[in-house]
mmCIF file of C-alpha atoms in Angstrom:
data_model
loop_
_atom_site.group_PDB
_atom_site.id
_atom_site.type_symbol
_atom_site.label_atom_id
_atom_site.label_comp_id
_atom_site.label_asym_id
_atom_site.label_seq_id
_atom_site.Cartn_x
_atom_site.Cartn_y
_atom_site.Cartn_z
ATOM 1 C CA MET A 378 15.799 49.708 -13.271
ATOM 2 C CA THR A 379 14.368 48.070 -10.160
ATOM 3 C CA ASP A 380 10.922 49.546 -10.855
ATOM 4 C CA ILE A 381 10.983 48.185 -14.416
ATOM 5 C CA THR A 382 11.938 44.704 -13.157
ATOM 6 C CA GLU A 383 9.158 44.729 -10.576
ATOM 7 C CA THR A 384 6.664 45.855 -13.222
ATOM 8 C CA ILE A 385 7.674 42.988 -15.511
ATOM 9 C CA ARG A 386 7.348 40.488 -12.665
ATOM 10 C CA THR A 387 3.923 41.847 -11.760
ATOM 11 C CA GLU A 388 2.739 41.569 -15.354
ATOM 12 C CA LYS A 389 4.034 37.988 -15.595
ATOM 13 C CA SER A 390 2.289 37.129 -12.342
ATOM 14 C CA ARG A 391 -0.991 38.575 -13.588
ATOM 15 C CA THR A 392 -0.680 36.723 -16.880
ATOM 16 C CA ALA A 393 0.057 33.457 -15.038
ATOM 17 C CA LEU A 394 -2.975 33.916 -12.784
ATOM 18 C CA SER A 395 -5.164 34.635 -15.811
ATOM 19 C CA VAL A 396 -3.925 31.503 -17.590
ATOM 20 C CA GLN A 397 -4.481 29.342 -14.513
ATOM 21 C CA ALA A 398 -7.959 30.807 -13.984
ATOM 22 C CA GLY A 399 -8.702 30.046 -17.635
ATOM 23 C CA PHE A 400 -7.637 26.420 -17.168
ATOM 24 C CA LEU A 401 -9.881 26.112 -14.114
ATOM 25 C CA LEU A 402 -12.891 27.569 -15.902
ATOM 26 C CA VAL A 403 -12.394 25.296 -18.910
ATOM 27 C CA GLY A 404 -12.024 22.286 -16.628
ATOM 28 C CA LEU A 405 -15.192 23.177 -14.718
ATOM 29 C CA LEU A 406 -17.104 23.675 -17.962
ATOM 30 C CA LEU A 407 -15.952 20.279 -19.244
ATOM 31 C CA LEU A 408 -17.091 18.620 -16.022
ATOM 32 C CA LEU A 409 -20.496 20.282 -16.270
ATOM 33 C CA LEU A 410 -20.965 19.104 -19.865
ATOM 34 C CA ALA A 411 -19.326 15.673 -19.460
ATOM 35 C CA PRO A 412 -22.491 13.624 -18.633
ATOM 36 C CA PHE A 413 -23.952 14.552 -22.016
ATOM 37 C CA PHE A 414 -21.036 12.891 -23.816
ATOM 38 C CA PHE A 415 -19.771 10.136 -21.483
ATOM 39 C CA TYR A 416 -21.303 7.384 -19.388
ATOM 40 C CA PRO A 417 -22.295 9.027 -16.047
ATOM 41 C CA ILE A 418 -21.330 6.016 -13.913
ATOM 42 C CA PHE A 419 -17.809 6.086 -15.338
ATOM 43 C CA LEU A 420 -17.546 9.828 -14.637
ATOM 44 C CA MET A 421 -18.788 9.409 -11.074
ATOM 45 C CA LYS A 422 -16.271 6.649 -10.420
ATOM 46 C CA LEU A 423 -13.529 8.890 -11.800
ATOM 47 C CA LEU A 424 -14.555 11.790 -9.528
ATOM 48 C CA CYS A 425 -14.696 9.564 -6.442
ATOM 49 C CA PHE A 426 -11.227 8.154 -7.040
ATOM 50 C CA ALA A 427 -9.860 11.578 -7.966
ATOM 51 C CA LEU A 428 -11.011 12.911 -4.589
ATOM 52 C CA PHE A 429 -9.546 9.827 -2.898
ATOM 53 C CA ALA A 430 -6.183 10.452 -4.586
ATOM 54 C CA CYS A 431 -6.240 14.135 -3.600
ATOM 55 C CA ALA A 432 -6.929 13.162 0.007
ATOM 56 C CA PHE A 433 -4.014 10.731 -0.036
ATOM 57 C CA ASN A 434 -1.761 13.361 -1.632
ATOM 58 C CA LEU A 435 -2.564 15.697 1.250
ATOM 59 C CA LEU A 436 -0.689 13.288 3.496
ATOM 60 C CA LEU A 437 2.088 12.157 1.141
ATOM 61 C CA GLY A 438 2.688 15.226 -1.007
ATOM 62 C CA TYR A 439 2.343 17.940 1.611
ATOM 63 C CA THR A 440 3.306 16.181 4.841
ATOM 64 C CA GLY A 441 5.738 13.571 3.541
ATOM 65 C CA LEU A 442 3.982 10.595 5.159
ATOM 66 C CA LEU A 443 3.531 7.474 3.020
ATOM 67 C CA SER A 444 0.507 5.494 4.170
ATOM 68 C CA PHE A 445 -0.164 1.951 2.993
ATOM 69 C CA GLY A 446 -3.524 1.857 4.784
ATOM 70 C CA HIS A 447 -5.738 4.501 3.212
ATOM 71 C CA ALA A 448 -8.155 1.838 1.989
ATOM 72 C CA THR A 449 -9.282 1.612 5.627
ATOM 73 C CA PHE A 450 -10.802 5.091 5.475
ATOM 74 C CA PHE A 451 -12.139 4.785 1.932
ATOM 75 C CA GLY A 452 -13.724 1.383 2.478
ATOM 76 C CA GLY A 453 -14.638 1.972 6.114
ATOM 77 C CA ALA A 454 -16.686 5.026 5.215
ATOM 78 C CA ALA A 455 -18.291 3.043 2.377
ATOM 79 C CA TYR A 456 -19.402 0.365 4.857
ATOM 80 C CA PHE A 457 -20.651 2.872 7.446
ATOM 81 C CA THR A 458 -22.633 4.810 4.863
ATOM 82 C CA ALA A 459 -24.046 1.749 3.130
ATOM 83 C CA TYR A 460 -25.156 0.179 6.409
ATOM 84 C CA THR A 461 -26.782 3.271 7.892
ATOM 85 C CA VAL A 462 -28.599 4.118 4.677
ATOM 86 C CA LYS A 463 -29.846 0.566 4.074
ATOM 87 C CA ALA A 464 -30.423 -0.749 7.614
ATOM 88 C CA TRP A 465 -31.408 2.459 9.411
ATOM 89 C CA GLY A 466 -33.162 4.116 6.497
ATOM 90 C CA LEU A 467 -31.202 7.356 6.822
ATOM 91 C CA PRO A 468 -31.170 9.863 3.948
ATOM 92 C CA PRO A 469 -27.993 9.807 1.829
ATOM 93 C CA GLU A 470 -26.600 13.089 3.180
ATOM 94 C CA LEU A 471 -26.726 11.817 6.774
ATOM 95 C CA GLY A 472 -25.287 8.464 5.764
ATOM 96 C CA ILE A 473 -22.367 10.199 4.054
ATOM 97 C CA LEU A 474 -21.742 12.389 7.107
ATOM 98 C CA ILE A 475 -21.677 9.294 9.332
ATOM 99 C CA GLY A 476 -19.240 7.647 6.914
ATOM 100 C CA VAL A 477 -16.945 10.694 7.007
ATOM 101 C CA ALA A 478 -17.125 10.830 10.812
ATOM 102 C CA GLY A 479 -16.309 7.121 11.024
ATOM 103 C CA ALA A 480 -13.338 7.536 8.680
ATOM 104 C CA ALA A 481 -12.073 10.496 10.719
ATOM 105 C CA PHE A 482 -12.325 8.399 13.898
ATOM 106 C CA LEU A 483 -10.419 5.540 12.259
ATOM 107 C CA GLY A 484 -7.822 8.086 11.132
ATOM 108 C CA LEU A 485 -7.498 9.386 14.681
ATOM 109 C CA VAL A 486 -6.942 5.887 16.090
ATOM 110 C CA MET A 487 -4.592 4.729 13.332
ATOM 111 C CA GLY A 488 -2.709 8.033 13.256
ATOM 112 C CA PHE A 489 -2.233 7.994 17.036
ATOM 113 C CA PHE A 490 -0.128 4.852 16.713
ATOM 114 C CA ALA A 491 1.434 5.424 13.299
ATOM 115 C CA ILE A 492 2.882 8.929 13.773
ATOM 116 C CA ARG A 493 5.121 7.652 16.534
ATOM 117 C CA ARG A 494 7.366 6.199 13.834
ATOM 118 C CA GLN A 495 8.879 7.565 10.635
ATOM 119 C CA GLY A 496 9.684 6.352 7.142
ATOM 120 C CA ILE A 497 9.170 2.699 6.321
ATOM 121 C CA TYR A 498 8.120 1.944 9.911
ATOM 122 C CA PHE A 499 5.244 4.429 9.602
ATOM 123 C CA ALA A 500 4.180 2.807 6.324
ATOM 124 C CA MET A 501 4.323 -0.700 7.777
ATOM 125 C CA ILE A 502 2.259 0.275 10.817
ATOM 126 C CA THR A 503 -0.457 1.744 8.592
ATOM 127 C CA LEU A 504 -0.430 -1.419 6.475
ATOM 128 C CA ALA A 505 -0.677 -3.673 9.538
ATOM 129 C CA LEU A 506 -3.557 -1.694 11.041
ATOM 130 C CA SER A 507 -5.291 -1.622 7.680
ATOM 131 C CA GLN A 508 -5.096 -5.410 7.414
ATOM 132 C CA MET A 509 -6.539 -5.705 10.908
ATOM 133 C CA PHE A 510 -9.501 -3.609 9.800
ATOM 134 C CA PHE A 511 -9.840 -5.727 6.649
ATOM 135 C CA PHE A 512 -10.218 -8.904 8.719
ATOM 136 C CA PHE A 513 -12.648 -7.105 11.027
ATOM 137 C CA CYS A 514 -14.799 -6.294 7.988
ATOM 138 C CA LEU A 515 -14.507 -9.905 6.850
ATOM 139 C CA GLN A 516 -15.805 -11.235 10.193
ATOM 140 C CA ALA A 517 -18.264 -8.537 11.318
ATOM 141 C CA LYS A 518 -21.965 -9.308 10.869
ATOM 142 C CA PHE A 519 -23.018 -5.878 9.657
ATOM 143 C CA THR A 520 -20.618 -6.029 6.675
ATOM 144 C CA GLU A 521 -22.166 -9.323 5.480
ATOM 145 C CA GLY A 522 -18.756 -10.907 4.961
ATOM 146 C CA GLU A 523 -17.536 -11.674 1.465
ATOM 147 C CA ASP A 524 -20.866 -10.683 -0.081
ATOM 148 C CA GLY A 525 -20.646 -7.125 1.176
ATOM 149 C CA ILE A 526 -23.585 -4.776 1.628
ATOM 150 C CA GLN A 527 -25.641 -4.900 -1.552
ATOM 151 C CA SER A 528 -28.635 -2.976 -2.917
ATOM 152 C CA VAL A 529 -27.961 0.225 -1.027
ATOM 153 C CA PRO A 530 -30.778 2.692 -1.821
ATOM 154 C CA ARG A 531 -29.723 6.037 -3.251
ATOM 155 C CA GLY A 532 -32.761 7.752 -1.830
ATOM 156 C CA HIS A 533 -33.600 11.440 -2.092
ATOM 157 C CA LEU A 534 -31.068 14.139 -1.299
ATOM 158 C CA PHE A 535 -32.505 16.646 1.195
ATOM 159 C CA GLY A 536 -35.834 14.894 0.744
ATOM 160 C CA PHE A 537 -36.647 16.063 -2.773
ATOM 161 C CA ILE A 538 -33.707 15.427 -5.174
ATOM 162 C CA ASP A 539 -34.073 11.914 -6.589
ATOM 163 C CA LEU A 540 -30.587 10.387 -6.742
ATOM 164 C CA ASN A 541 -31.876 7.416 -8.727
ATOM 165 C CA ASN A 542 -31.738 9.794 -11.661
ATOM 166 C CA SER A 543 -28.211 9.458 -13.097
ATOM 167 C CA THR A 544 -27.968 13.156 -13.982
ATOM 168 C CA ASN A 545 -28.945 14.265 -10.468
ATOM 169 C CA MET A 546 -26.524 11.752 -9.000
ATOM 170 C CA TYR A 547 -23.687 12.971 -11.217
ATOM 171 C CA TYR A 548 -24.086 16.623 -10.317
ATOM 172 C CA PHE A 549 -24.285 15.727 -6.629
ATOM 173 C CA VAL A 550 -21.011 13.792 -6.914
ATOM 174 C CA LEU A 551 -19.487 16.697 -8.844
ATOM 175 C CA ALA A 552 -20.537 19.133 -6.104
ATOM 176 C CA VAL A 553 -19.003 16.904 -3.423
ATOM 177 C CA PHE A 554 -15.827 16.591 -5.485
ATOM 178 C CA ILE A 555 -15.476 20.363 -5.939
ATOM 179 C CA ILE A 556 -16.132 20.995 -2.238
ATOM 180 C CA GLY A 557 -13.555 18.360 -1.271
ATOM 181 C CA VAL A 558 -10.890 19.799 -3.593
ATOM 182 C CA LEU A 559 -11.583 23.339 -2.322
ATOM 183 C CA ILE A 560 -11.169 22.120 1.268
ATOM 184 C CA ILE A 561 -7.820 20.567 0.360
ATOM 185 C CA TRP A 562 -6.718 23.732 -1.488
ATOM 186 C CA ARG A 563 -7.628 25.906 1.504
ATOM 187 C CA PHE A 564 -5.960 23.492 3.889
ATOM 188 C CA ILE A 565 -2.610 23.402 2.085
ATOM 189 C CA ASN A 566 -2.569 27.192 1.622
ATOM 190 C CA SER A 567 -3.341 27.933 5.270
ATOM 191 C CA PRO A 568 -0.729 28.515 7.996
ATOM 192 C CA PHE A 569 -1.376 24.934 9.091
ATOM 193 C CA GLY A 570 -0.501 23.737 5.597
ATOM 194 C CA MET A 571 2.677 25.821 5.549
ATOM 195 C CA ILE A 572 3.789 24.142 8.767
ATOM 196 C CA LEU A 573 3.085 20.720 7.264
ATOM 197 C CA LYS A 574 5.327 21.581 4.311
ATOM 198 C CA SER A 575 8.072 22.681 6.696
ATOM 199 C CA ILE A 576 7.754 19.344 8.521
ATOM 200 C CA ARG A 577 8.062 17.547 5.195
ATOM 201 C CA GLU A 578 11.196 19.480 4.255
ATOM 202 C CA ASN A 579 12.967 19.465 7.623
ATOM 203 C CA GLU A 580 11.196 17.935 10.593
ATOM 204 C CA GLN A 581 14.020 18.614 13.060
ATOM 205 C CA ARG A 582 14.035 22.283 12.113
ATOM 206 C CA ALA A 583 10.275 22.483 12.716
ATOM 207 C CA ILE A 584 10.764 20.906 16.147
ATOM 208 C CA SER A 585 13.516 23.398 16.969
ATOM 209 C CA LEU A 586 11.137 26.256 16.103
ATOM 210 C CA GLY A 587 8.750 25.034 18.780
ATOM 211 C CA TYR A 588 6.069 23.327 16.684
ATOM 212 C CA SER A 589 4.358 20.244 18.068
ATOM 213 C CA VAL A 590 5.155 18.067 15.064
ATOM 214 C CA ALA A 591 3.197 15.063 16.339
ATOM 215 C CA ARG A 592 -0.002 17.104 16.628
ATOM 216 C CA TYR A 593 0.369 18.560 13.151
ATOM 217 C CA LYS A 594 1.013 15.123 11.679
ATOM 218 C CA LEU A 595 -2.020 13.719 13.459
ATOM 219 C CA GLY A 596 -4.159 16.617 12.258
ATOM 220 C CA ALA A 597 -3.065 16.036 8.663
ATOM 221 C CA PHE A 598 -3.670 12.296 9.025
ATOM 222 C CA VAL A 599 -7.213 12.795 10.321
ATOM 223 C CA MET A 600 -8.023 15.374 7.637
ATOM 224 C CA SER A 601 -6.715 13.056 4.923
ATOM 225 C CA ALA A 602 -8.697 10.144 6.383
ATOM 226 C CA ALA A 603 -11.917 12.179 6.534
ATOM 227 C CA LEU A 604 -11.631 13.297 2.906
ATOM 228 C CA ALA A 605 -10.768 9.764 1.775
ATOM 229 C CA GLY A 606 -13.859 8.667 3.710
ATOM 230 C CA LEU A 607 -15.926 11.270 1.878
ATOM 231 C CA ALA A 608 -14.863 9.726 -1.425
ATOM 232 C CA GLY A 609 -15.641 6.199 -0.213
ATOM 233 C CA ALA A 610 -19.009 7.180 1.259
ATOM 234 C CA VAL A 611 -20.145 8.806 -1.980
ATOM 235 C CA LYS A 612 -18.892 5.817 -3.983
ATOM 236 C CA SER A 613 -21.081 3.463 -1.918
ATOM 237 C CA ILE A 614 -24.139 5.546 -2.816
ATOM 238 C CA VAL A 615 -23.175 5.741 -6.490
ATOM 239 C CA PHE A 616 -22.611 2.003 -6.961
ATOM 240 C CA GLN A 617 -25.078 0.982 -4.228
ATOM 241 C CA PHE A 618 -22.755 -1.489 -2.523
ATOM 242 C CA ALA A 619 -19.737 -1.751 -0.231
ATOM 243 C CA THR A 620 -17.469 -4.786 -0.409
ATOM 244 C CA LEU A 621 -14.142 -6.078 0.856
ATOM 245 C CA THR A 622 -12.481 -4.733 -2.285
ATOM 246 C CA ASP A 623 -12.876 -1.240 -0.837
ATOM 247 C CA VAL A 624 -10.793 -2.081 2.245
ATOM 248 C CA ALA A 625 -8.244 -4.434 0.658
ATOM 249 C CA TRP A 626 -4.563 -3.513 0.514
ATOM 250 C CA GLN A 627 -4.797 -3.399 -3.283
ATOM 251 C CA MET A 628 -6.972 -0.304 -2.965
ATOM 252 C CA SER A 629 -4.248 1.395 -0.935
ATOM 253 C CA GLY A 630 -1.722 0.483 -3.619
ATOM 254 C CA GLU A 631 -4.001 1.798 -6.347
ATOM 255 C CA VAL A 632 -4.314 5.239 -4.790
ATOM 256 C CA ILE A 633 -0.536 5.401 -4.364
ATOM 257 C CA LEU A 634 -0.185 4.573 -8.065
ATOM 258 C CA MET A 635 -2.647 7.311 -9.034
ATOM 259 C CA THR A 636 -0.825 9.916 -6.980
ATOM 260 C CA LEU A 637 2.646 9.011 -8.221
ATOM 261 C CA LEU A 638 1.526 8.924 -11.858
ATOM 262 C CA GLY A 639 0.026 12.388 -11.663
ATOM 263 C CA GLY A 640 2.667 13.980 -9.452
ATOM 264 C CA ILE A 641 2.883 14.198 -5.679
ATOM 265 C CA GLY A 642 2.852 17.633 -4.100
ATOM 266 C CA THR A 643 0.571 19.060 -6.816
ATOM 267 C CA LEU A 644 -3.166 19.600 -6.532
ATOM 268 C CA ILE A 645 -3.919 18.655 -10.143
ATOM 269 C CA GLY A 646 -1.545 15.673 -10.356
ATOM 270 C CA PRO A 647 -3.644 13.156 -8.391
ATOM 271 C CA LEU A 648 -6.720 14.153 -10.408
ATOM 272 C CA PHE A 649 -4.905 13.389 -13.642
ATOM 273 C CA GLY A 650 -3.423 10.151 -12.272
ATOM 274 C CA ALA A 651 -6.818 8.947 -11.062
ATOM 275 C CA GLY A 652 -8.367 9.751 -14.422
ATOM 276 C CA LEU A 653 -5.645 7.828 -16.239
ATOM 277 C CA VAL A 654 -5.926 4.705 -14.063
ATOM 278 C CA VAL A 655 -9.741 4.647 -13.997
ATOM 279 C CA ALA A 656 -9.916 5.203 -17.760
ATOM 280 C CA LEU A 657 -7.480 2.337 -18.405
ATOM 281 C CA GLU A 658 -9.424 0.015 -16.124
ATOM 282 C CA ASN A 659 -12.724 0.974 -17.738
ATOM 283 C CA TYR A 660 -11.762 0.767 -21.402
ATOM 284 C CA LEU A 661 -9.551 -2.304 -21.059
ATOM 285 C CA ALA A 662 -11.991 -4.250 -18.891
ATOM 286 C CA THR A 663 -13.196 -6.296 -21.840
ATOM 287 C CA SER A 664 -9.700 -6.873 -23.188
ATOM 288 C CA GLU A 665 -8.083 -10.286 -22.934
ATOM 289 C CA PHE A 666 -4.840 -8.621 -21.876
ATOM 290 C CA PRO A 667 -4.691 -8.119 -18.077
ATOM 291 C CA VAL A 668 -5.373 -4.517 -17.066
ATOM 292 C CA THR A 669 -2.881 -4.714 -14.188
ATOM 293 C CA ILE A 670 -0.051 -5.403 -16.627
ATOM 294 C CA ILE A 671 -1.018 -2.367 -18.701
ATOM 295 C CA THR A 672 -1.156 -0.092 -15.659
ATOM 296 C CA GLY A 673 2.162 -1.544 -14.473
ATOM 297 C CA ILE A 674 3.799 -0.760 -17.811
ATOM 298 C CA VAL A 675 2.379 2.780 -17.740
ATOM 299 C CA PHE A 676 3.695 3.215 -14.209
ATOM 300 C CA MET A 677 7.195 2.031 -15.163
ATOM 301 C CA VAL A 678 7.289 4.346 -18.178
ATOM 302 C CA CYS A 679 6.212 7.301 -16.041
ATOM 303 C CA VAL A 680 8.801 6.486 -13.380
ATOM 304 C CA LEU A 681 11.575 6.292 -15.985
ATOM 305 C CA ILE A 682 10.547 9.321 -18.053
ATOM 306 C CA PHE A 683 8.421 11.477 -15.745
ATOM 307 C CA ARG A 684 10.272 11.312 -12.430
ATOM 308 C CA ARG A 685 8.075 14.028 -10.918
ATOM 309 C CA GLY A 686 4.872 12.548 -12.306
ATOM 310 C CA ILE A 687 3.166 13.704 -15.486
ATOM 311 C CA ILE A 688 1.765 16.952 -14.085
ATOM 312 C CA GLY A 689 4.874 17.521 -11.973
ATOM 313 C CA GLU A 690 7.065 17.364 -15.074
ATOM 314 C CA PHE A 691 4.756 19.778 -16.868
ATOM 315 C CA TYR A 692 4.959 22.234 -13.973
ATOM 316 C CA ALA A 693 8.763 21.997 -13.980
ATOM 317 C CA SER A 694 9.045 22.398 -17.771
ATOM 318 C CA ARG A 695 9.809 25.679 -19.504
ATOM 319 C CA LEU A 696 6.219 25.960 -20.753
ATOM 320 C CA GLY A 697 4.843 25.258 -17.283
ATOM 321 C CA ARG A 698 7.046 27.938 -15.724
ATOM 322 C CA LYS A 699 5.984 30.448 -18.384
ATOM 323 C CA LEU A 700 2.352 29.729 -17.560
ATOM 324 C CA GLY A 701 3.093 30.422 -13.906
ATOM 325 C CA PHE A 702 3.008 26.883 -12.535
ATOM 326 C CA VAL A 703 5.511 26.077 -9.818
ATOM 327 C CA TYR A 704 6.703 22.637 -8.752
ATOM 328 C CA ARG A 705 8.062 22.828 -5.209
ATOM 329 C CA ARG A 706 8.354 19.135 -4.347
#
């Protein structure tokens, strides 16, 4: 009887893996074909914000730390990349690497102070430090104040791929997006990621087992900051500018909204949430009705009906469980 039960479980597991692999392949195929049917700039914006939301979810969904200051890393990397590419004449790949390194450094400094507190105090510290960085960007000469850094050249990737071509630019952004998501997937499924989940569930228990919780939190914070910086750096190349909007507190609130709409603690949830928010902003931009009110209504409906987020509810549903998806938040 036990052997029969184990056989059934194995078959279900194989079926679930096949279904999930099928979803991934279909999704990848759609992304590859998307620029032939949709406006490439819109798609690139969606991918940048989807990666930003995934980076934020790494901290909130898998470590349990709510940051109100992630715009610092997103916008900071955008400024660093835009400045080095325009003023120093660096190729885009080097500019993006400098932006990611700058975001990681900001994450190290901000995380060093923020992880000393928990809960709402942690969130308020990140917000305060983020506002300090916002005013630094407002006053610093290299950011060009309220005008921001404009006319950033896209240049040539690796010296021969012309990023001024929208198709080339799209597939470069898609490659960066896939690499970023794979890094997050590997990170959360590593022993380090398992420890982060244990800290999220029961921090005191993790301390009693001998783990240096502060170091793990700081590591997660820096990793999240670096990946958020990657999204911001690429966005500055795509749109060819970096402005105060990228570092404003509203940007931090927007990424929180994206993550909660999709479902925290899931890899796909933030992608879906980012797509929903960006699509609403794009298609309602010409409407006389304020977009923020629409997104607010959508958020309230999701909070009331989809308490786990849209993807989180799907994972927890009977159909989701049959397909092998698991919601562990």
